[in-house]
Amino acid sequence: MALVYILKTISVLQEIYTYMIIGYILLSWFPNARDSFIGNLLATFTEPYLRIFRRIIPSIGPIDISPVVALIALRFVALGLFAVIEFIFGRFAG
């Protein structure tokens, strides 16, 4: 039963972080929106993660595709974490 709660918590946290990244990306479409309280709050949480991908993936002209890659990587990390936790719990349960 604890396994279900752990996996659900990870899933919810991954979903919240995904929405935070998407919100931060959408703020870039509006002038000075990133300078607002919400913009600064989202930047505090998302910029350290997005900065990793911006160093690796160059922009294509004015288009920055690194957030898309960051979202895909976040999903793969969550799935990998699910697999590891299920393996560990399965190992000790059985």
CSV table of N, CA and C in Angstrom, one decimal:
chain,number,residue,atom,x,y,z
A,1,MET,N,0.8,-1.2,0.0
A,1,MET,CA,0.0,0.0,0.0
A,1,MET,C,0.9,1.3,0.0
A,2,ALA,N,2.0,1.2,0.7
A,2,ALA,CA,2.9,2.4,0.8
A,2,ALA,C,3.5,2.6,-0.6
A,3,LEU,N,3.7,1.6,-1.4
A,3,LEU,CA,4.2,1.8,-2.8
A,3,LEU,C,3.3,2.7,-3.6
A,4,VAL,N,2.0,2.5,-3.5
A,4,VAL,CA,1.0,3.2,-4.2
A,4,VAL,C,1.1,4.7,-3.9
A,5,TYR,N,1.2,5.0,-2.6
A,5,TYR,CA,1.3,6.4,-2.1
A,5,TYR,C,2.6,7.0,-2.6
A,6,ILE,N,3.7,6.3,-2.5
A,6,ILE,CA,5.0,6.9,-3.0
A,6,ILE,C,4.9,7.2,-4.5
A,7,LEU,N,4.4,6.2,-5.3
A,7,LEU,CA,4.4,6.5,-6.7
A,7,LEU,C,3.4,7.6,-7.1
A,8,LYS,N,2.3,7.7,-6.4
A,8,LYS,CA,1.3,8.7,-6.6
A,8,LYS,C,1.9,10.1,-6.2
A,9,THR,N,2.7,10.2,-5.1
A,9,THR,CA,3.3,11.4,-4.7
A,9,THR,C,4.3,11.9,-5.8
A,10,ILE,N,5.1,10.9,-6.3
A,10,ILE,CA,6.1,11.2,-7.3
A,10,ILE,C,5.4,11.7,-8.6
A,11,SER,N,4.3,11.1,-8.9
A,11,SER,CA,3.6,11.4,-10.1
A,11,SER,C,3.0,12.8,-10.0
A,12,VAL,N,2.4,13.2,-8.8
A,12,VAL,CA,1.9,14.5,-8.6
A,12,VAL,C,2.9,15.6,-8.6
A,13,LEU,N,4.1,15.3,-8.0
A,13,LEU,CA,5.2,16.3,-8.0
A,13,LEU,C,5.7,16.5,-9.4
A,14,GLN,N,5.8,15.5,-10.1
A,14,GLN,CA,6.3,15.6,-11.5
A,14,GLN,C,5.3,16.4,-12.3
A,15,GLU,N,4.0,16.2,-12.1
A,15,GLU,CA,3.0,16.9,-12.9
A,15,GLU,C,3.0,18.4,-12.5
A,16,ILE,N,3.1,18.7,-11.2
A,16,ILE,CA,3.2,20.1,-10.7
A,16,ILE,C,4.4,20.8,-11.3
A,17,TYR,N,5.5,20.1,-11.3
A,17,TYR,CA,6.8,20.7,-11.9
A,17,TYR,C,6.6,20.9,-13.4
A,18,THR,N,6.0,20.0,-14.0
A,18,THR,CA,5.7,20.2,-15.5
A,18,THR,C,4.9,21.4,-15.7
A,19,TYR,N,3.8,21.6,-15.0
A,19,TYR,CA,3.0,22.8,-15.1
A,19,TYR,C,3.7,24.1,-14.8
A,20,MET,N,4.6,24.0,-13.8
A,20,MET,CA,5.4,25.2,-13.5
A,20,MET,C,6.3,25.6,-14.7
A,21,ILE,N,6.9,24.6,-15.3
A,21,ILE,CA,7.8,24.9,-16.5
A,21,ILE,C,7.0,25.4,-17.6
A,22,ILE,N,5.8,24.8,-17.9
A,22,ILE,CA,5.0,25.3,-18.9
A,22,ILE,C,4.5,26.7,-18.7
A,23,GLY,N,4.1,27.0,-17.4
A,23,GLY,CA,3.7,28.4,-17.0
A,23,GLY,C,4.8,29.4,-17.2
A,24,TYR,N,6.0,29.0,-16.9
A,24,TYR,CA,7.2,29.8,-17.0
A,24,TYR,C,7.5,30.1,-18.5
A,25,ILE,N,7.3,29.1,-19.3
A,25,ILE,CA,7.5,29.3,-20.8
A,25,ILE,C,6.5,30.2,-21.3
A,26,LEU,N,5.2,30.0,-20.9
A,26,LEU,CA,4.1,30.9,-21.4
A,26,LEU,C,4.3,32.4,-21.0
A,27,LEU,N,4.9,32.6,-19.8
A,27,LEU,CA,5.2,34.0,-19.4
A,27,LEU,C,6.2,34.7,-20.3
A,28,SER,N,7.0,33.9,-21.0
A,28,SER,CA,8.0,34.6,-21.9
A,28,SER,C,7.3,35.2,-23.1
A,29,TRP,N,6.0,34.8,-23.4
A,29,TRP,CA,5.3,35.4,-24.5
A,29,TRP,C,4.7,36.8,-24.2
A,30,PHE,N,4.7,37.2,-23.0
A,30,PHE,CA,4.2,38.5,-22.6
A,30,PHE,C,5.3,39.4,-22.1
A,31,PRO,N,5.3,40.6,-22.5
A,31,PRO,CA,6.3,41.5,-22.1
A,31,PRO,C,6.3,41.8,-20.6
A,32,ASN,N,7.4,41.7,-19.9
A,32,ASN,CA,7.6,42.0,-18.5
A,32,ASN,C,6.8,41.0,-17.6
A,33,ALA,N,6.3,39.9,-18.1
A,33,ALA,CA,5.5,39.0,-17.3
A,33,ALA,C,6.5,38.2,-16.3
A,34,ARG,N,7.7,38.0,-16.8
A,34,ARG,CA,8.6,37.3,-16.0
A,34,ARG,C,9.2,38.1,-14.8
A,35,ASP,N,8.9,39.4,-14.9
A,35,ASP,CA,9.3,40.3,-13.8
A,35,ASP,C,8.3,40.4,-12.7
A,36,SER,N,7.2,39.8,-12.9
A,36,SER,CA,6.1,39.8,-11.9
A,36,SER,C,6.5,38.8,-10.7
A,37,PHE,N,5.6,38.9,-9.7
A,37,PHE,CA,5.9,38.0,-8.5
A,37,PHE,C,5.8,36.5,-9.0
A,38,ILE,N,4.8,36.2,-9.8
A,38,ILE,CA,4.6,34.8,-10.2
A,38,ILE,C,5.8,34.4,-11.1
A,39,GLY,N,6.2,35.3,-12.0
A,39,GLY,CA,7.3,35.0,-12.9
A,39,GLY,C,8.6,34.8,-12.1
A,40,ASN,N,8.9,35.6,-11.1
A,40,ASN,CA,10.0,35.4,-10.2
A,40,ASN,C,10.0,34.1,-9.4
A,41,LEU,N,8.8,33.8,-9.0
A,41,LEU,CA,8.6,32.5,-8.2
A,41,LEU,C,8.9,31.3,-9.1
A,42,LEU,N,8.3,31.3,-10.3
A,42,LEU,CA,8.5,30.2,-11.2
A,42,LEU,C,9.9,30.1,-11.7
A,43,ALA,N,10.6,31.3,-11.8
A,43,ALA,CA,12.0,31.3,-12.2
A,43,ALA,C,12.9,30.7,-11.1
A,44,THR,N,12.5,31.0,-9.9
A,44,THR,CA,13.3,30.4,-8.8
A,44,THR,C,13.3,28.9,-8.8
A,45,PHE,N,12.2,28.3,-9.1
A,45,PHE,CA,12.1,26.8,-9.1
A,45,PHE,C,12.5,26.2,-10.4
A,46,THR,N,12.3,26.8,-11.6
A,46,THR,CA,12.5,26.2,-12.8
A,46,THR,C,13.8,26.5,-13.5
A,47,GLU,N,14.3,27.7,-13.3
A,47,GLU,CA,15.5,28.1,-14.0
A,47,GLU,C,16.7,27.2,-13.7
A,48,PRO,N,17.0,26.8,-12.5
A,48,PRO,CA,18.1,25.9,-12.3
A,48,PRO,C,18.1,24.6,-13.2
A,49,TYR,N,16.9,24.0,-13.3
A,49,TYR,CA,16.7,22.8,-14.1
A,49,TYR,C,16.8,23.2,-15.6
A,50,LEU,N,16.1,24.2,-16.0
A,50,LEU,CA,16.2,24.6,-17.4
A,50,LEU,C,17.6,25.0,-17.9
A,51,ARG,N,18.3,25.6,-17.0
A,51,ARG,CA,19.7,26.1,-17.3
A,51,ARG,C,20.6,24.9,-17.8
A,52,ILE,N,20.4,23.8,-17.2
A,52,ILE,CA,21.1,22.6,-17.6
A,52,ILE,C,21.0,22.3,-19.1
A,53,PHE,N,19.7,22.3,-19.5
A,53,PHE,CA,19.4,22.0,-20.9
A,53,PHE,C,19.8,23.2,-21.8
A,54,ARG,N,19.7,24.4,-21.4
A,54,ARG,CA,20.1,25.5,-22.2
A,54,ARG,C,21.6,25.5,-22.5
A,55,ARG,N,22.4,25.0,-21.6
A,55,ARG,CA,23.8,24.9,-21.8
A,55,ARG,C,24.1,23.8,-22.9
A,56,ILE,N,23.3,22.8,-23.0
A,56,ILE,CA,23.6,21.7,-23.9
A,56,ILE,C,22.9,22.0,-25.3
A,57,ILE,N,21.7,22.5,-25.3
A,57,ILE,CA,21.0,22.6,-26.5
A,57,ILE,C,20.9,24.1,-27.0
A,58,PRO,N,21.5,24.4,-28.1
A,58,PRO,CA,21.5,25.8,-28.6
A,58,PRO,C,20.1,26.2,-29.1
A,59,SER,N,19.8,27.5,-29.0
A,59,SER,CA,18.6,28.0,-29.6
A,59,SER,C,18.6,27.9,-31.1
A,60,ILE,N,17.5,27.8,-31.6
A,60,ILE,CA,17.3,27.8,-33.1
A,60,ILE,C,16.8,29.1,-33.5
A,61,GLY,N,17.6,30.1,-33.7
A,61,GLY,CA,17.2,31.5,-33.9
A,61,GLY,C,16.6,32.0,-32.6
A,62,PRO,N,15.4,32.5,-32.7
A,62,PRO,CA,14.7,33.0,-31.5
A,62,PRO,C,14.0,32.0,-30.7
A,63,ILE,N,14.0,30.7,-31.2
A,63,ILE,CA,13.2,29.6,-30.6
A,63,ILE,C,14.1,28.8,-29.7
A,64,ASP,N,13.7,28.7,-28.5
A,64,ASP,CA,14.5,27.9,-27.5
A,64,ASP,C,13.7,26.6,-27.3
A,65,ILE,N,14.3,25.5,-27.8
A,65,ILE,CA,13.6,24.2,-27.6
A,65,ILE,C,14.1,23.4,-26.4
A,66,SER,N,15.0,24.0,-25.6
A,66,SER,CA,15.5,23.3,-24.4
A,66,SER,C,14.4,23.0,-23.4
A,67,PRO,N,13.4,23.8,-23.2
A,67,PRO,CA,12.3,23.4,-22.3
A,67,PRO,C,11.6,22.2,-22.7
A,68,VAL,N,11.4,22.0,-24.0
A,68,VAL,CA,10.8,20.8,-24.5
A,68,VAL,C,11.6,19.5,-24.1
A,69,VAL,N,12.9,19.6,-24.4
A,69,VAL,CA,13.8,18.5,-24.0
A,69,VAL,C,13.8,18.3,-22.5
A,70,ALA,N,13.7,19.4,-21.7
A,70,ALA,CA,13.7,19.3,-20.3
A,70,ALA,C,12.5,18.6,-19.8
A,71,LEU,N,11.3,18.9,-20.4
A,71,LEU,CA,10.1,18.2,-20.0
A,71,LEU,C,10.1,16.7,-20.4
A,72,ILE,N,10.7,16.4,-21.5
A,72,ILE,CA,10.8,15.0,-21.9
A,72,ILE,C,11.7,14.3,-20.9
A,73,ALA,N,12.8,14.9,-20.6
A,73,ALA,CA,13.8,14.3,-19.6
A,73,ALA,C,13.2,14.1,-18.2
A,74,LEU,N,12.4,15.1,-17.8
A,74,LEU,CA,11.7,15.0,-16.5
A,74,LEU,C,10.7,13.8,-16.5
A,75,ARG,N,10.1,13.6,-17.6
A,75,ARG,CA,9.1,12.4,-17.7
A,75,ARG,C,9.9,11.1,-17.6
A,76,PHE,N,11.1,11.1,-18.3
A,76,PHE,CA,11.9,9.8,-18.3
A,76,PHE,C,12.5,9.6,-16.9
A,77,VAL,N,12.9,10.6,-16.3
A,77,VAL,CA,13.4,10.5,-14.9
A,77,VAL,C,12.3,10.0,-14.0
A,78,ALA,N,11.1,10.5,-14.1
A,78,ALA,CA,10.0,10.0,-13.2
A,78,ALA,C,9.7,8.6,-13.5
A,79,LEU,N,9.7,8.2,-14.8
A,79,LEU,CA,9.4,6.8,-15.1
A,79,LEU,C,10.5,5.9,-14.6
A,80,GLY,N,11.8,6.3,-14.7
A,80,GLY,CA,12.9,5.6,-14.2
A,80,GLY,C,12.8,5.4,-12.7
A,81,LEU,N,12.4,6.5,-12.0
A,81,LEU,CA,12.2,6.4,-10.6
A,81,LEU,C,11.1,5.5,-10.2
A,82,PHE,N,10.0,5.5,-11.0
A,82,PHE,CA,9.0,4.5,-10.7
A,82,PHE,C,9.5,3.1,-10.8
A,83,ALA,N,10.3,2.8,-11.8
A,83,ALA,CA,10.8,1.4,-12.0
A,83,ALA,C,11.7,1.0,-10.9
A,84,VAL,N,12.6,1.9,-10.5
A,84,VAL,CA,13.5,1.6,-9.4
A,84,VAL,C,12.8,1.4,-8.1
A,85,ILE,N,11.8,2.2,-7.8
A,85,ILE,CA,11.0,2.1,-6.5
A,85,ILE,C,10.2,0.8,-6.6
A,86,GLU,N,9.6,0.5,-7.7
A,86,GLU,CA,8.8,-0.8,-7.8
A,86,GLU,C,9.8,-2.0,-7.7
A,87,PHE,N,11.0,-1.9,-8.2
A,87,PHE,CA,11.9,-3.0,-8.1
A,87,PHE,C,12.3,-3.2,-6.6
A,88,ILE,N,12.6,-2.1,-6.0
A,88,ILE,CA,13.1,-2.2,-4.6
A,88,ILE,C,11.9,-2.7,-3.7
A,89,PHE,N,10.7,-2.2,-3.9
A,89,PHE,CA,9.6,-2.7,-3.1
A,89,PHE,C,9.3,-4.1,-3.4
A,90,GLY,N,9.4,-4.5,-4.7
A,90,GLY,CA,9.1,-5.9,-5.1
A,90,GLY,C,10.1,-6.8,-4.5
A,91,ARG,N,11.4,-6.3,-4.4
A,91,ARG,CA,12.5,-7.1,-3.9
A,91,ARG,C,12.3,-7.4,-2.4
A,92,PHE,N,11.8,-6.4,-1.6
A,92,PHE,CA,11.7,-6.6,-0.2
A,92,PHE,C,10.3,-7.2,0.1
A,93,ALA,N,9.3,-7.0,-0.7
A,93,ALA,CA,8.0,-7.6,-0.5
A,93,ALA,C,8.0,-9.1,-0.7
A,94,GLY,N,8.8,-9.5,-1.7
A,94,GLY,CA,8.8,-10.9,-2.1
A,94,GLY,C,9.8,-11.7,-1.5
